[in-house]
GROMACS .gro file of C-alpha atoms in nm:
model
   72
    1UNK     CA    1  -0.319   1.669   1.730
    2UNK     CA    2  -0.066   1.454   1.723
    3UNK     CA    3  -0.109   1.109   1.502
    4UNK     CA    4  -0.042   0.735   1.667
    5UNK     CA    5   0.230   0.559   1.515
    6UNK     CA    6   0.185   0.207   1.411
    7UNK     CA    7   0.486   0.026   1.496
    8UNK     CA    8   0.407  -0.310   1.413
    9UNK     CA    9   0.657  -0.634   1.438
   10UNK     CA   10   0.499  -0.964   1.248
   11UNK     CA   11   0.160  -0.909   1.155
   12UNK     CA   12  -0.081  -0.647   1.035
   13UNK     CA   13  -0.428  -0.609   1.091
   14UNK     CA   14  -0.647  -0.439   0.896
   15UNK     CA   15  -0.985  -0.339   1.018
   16UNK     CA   16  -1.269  -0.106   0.912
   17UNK     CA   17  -1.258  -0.171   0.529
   18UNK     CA   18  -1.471  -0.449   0.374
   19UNK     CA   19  -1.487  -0.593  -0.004
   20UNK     CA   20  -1.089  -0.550  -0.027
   21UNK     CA   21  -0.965  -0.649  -0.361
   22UNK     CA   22  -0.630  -0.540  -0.343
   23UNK     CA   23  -0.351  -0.478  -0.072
   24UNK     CA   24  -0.006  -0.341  -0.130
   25UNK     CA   25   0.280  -0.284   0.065
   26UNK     CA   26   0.550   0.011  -0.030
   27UNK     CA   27   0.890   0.093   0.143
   28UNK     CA   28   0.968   0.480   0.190
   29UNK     CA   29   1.088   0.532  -0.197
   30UNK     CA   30   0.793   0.389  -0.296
   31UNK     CA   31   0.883   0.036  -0.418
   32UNK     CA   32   0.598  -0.193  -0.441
   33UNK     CA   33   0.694  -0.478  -0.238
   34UNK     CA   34   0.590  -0.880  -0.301
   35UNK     CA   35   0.375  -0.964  -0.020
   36UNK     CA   36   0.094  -1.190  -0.042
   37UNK     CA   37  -0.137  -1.158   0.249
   38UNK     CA   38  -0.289  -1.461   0.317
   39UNK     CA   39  -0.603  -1.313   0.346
   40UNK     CA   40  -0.746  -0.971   0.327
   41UNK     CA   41  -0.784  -0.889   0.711
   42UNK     CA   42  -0.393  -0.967   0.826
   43UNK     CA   43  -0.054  -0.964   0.643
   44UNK     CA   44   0.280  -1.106   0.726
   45UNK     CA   45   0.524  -0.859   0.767
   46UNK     CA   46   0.794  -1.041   0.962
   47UNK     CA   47   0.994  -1.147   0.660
   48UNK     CA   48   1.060  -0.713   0.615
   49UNK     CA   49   1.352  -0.519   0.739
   50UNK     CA   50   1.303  -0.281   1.017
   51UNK     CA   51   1.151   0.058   0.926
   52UNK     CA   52   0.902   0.271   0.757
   53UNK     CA   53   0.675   0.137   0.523
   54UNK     CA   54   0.334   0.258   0.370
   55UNK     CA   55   0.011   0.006   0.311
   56UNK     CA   56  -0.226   0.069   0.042
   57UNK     CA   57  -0.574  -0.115   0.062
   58UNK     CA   58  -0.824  -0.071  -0.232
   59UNK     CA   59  -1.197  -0.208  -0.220
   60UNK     CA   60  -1.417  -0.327  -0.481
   61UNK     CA   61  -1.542   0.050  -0.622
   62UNK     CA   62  -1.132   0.142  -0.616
   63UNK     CA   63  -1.142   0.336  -0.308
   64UNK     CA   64  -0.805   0.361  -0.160
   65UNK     CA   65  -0.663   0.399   0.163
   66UNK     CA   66  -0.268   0.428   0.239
   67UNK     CA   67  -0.157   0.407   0.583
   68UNK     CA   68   0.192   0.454   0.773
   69UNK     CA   69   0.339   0.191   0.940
   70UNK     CA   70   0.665   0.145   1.140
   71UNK     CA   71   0.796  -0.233   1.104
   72UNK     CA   72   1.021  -0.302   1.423
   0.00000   0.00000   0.00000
């Protein structure tokens, strides 16, 4: 089974995840980027270059989840 690509060009939305405490944004060497969401359900990306980047949410008990994204 193939997996759906996000390809995503100004803002993120993140769904499905509640009590976030922390979200992080890495390019494909892993860099930690600065981007301050300006609040925890959607996230600016339009100031990033095209291409692939990975998001990391964590939640108040430090469960993480890192998702793919494509940034047109």
């Amino acid at each position: 089974r193939r997996q759906r690509q996000m390809c995503i060009r100004d803002r993120l939305n993140i769904q499905g995840i509640t009590n976030i405490q922390k979200i992080e944004v890495h390019n494909i060497q892993g860099k930690k980027l600065a981007i301050s969401p300006n609040n925890f359900t959607q996230i600016d990306i339009s100031s990033l270059q095209s291409g692939i980047y990975f998001l990391k949410v964590v939640d108040n008990q430090n469960r993480s989840v890192i998702k793919k994204f494509i940034k047109k």
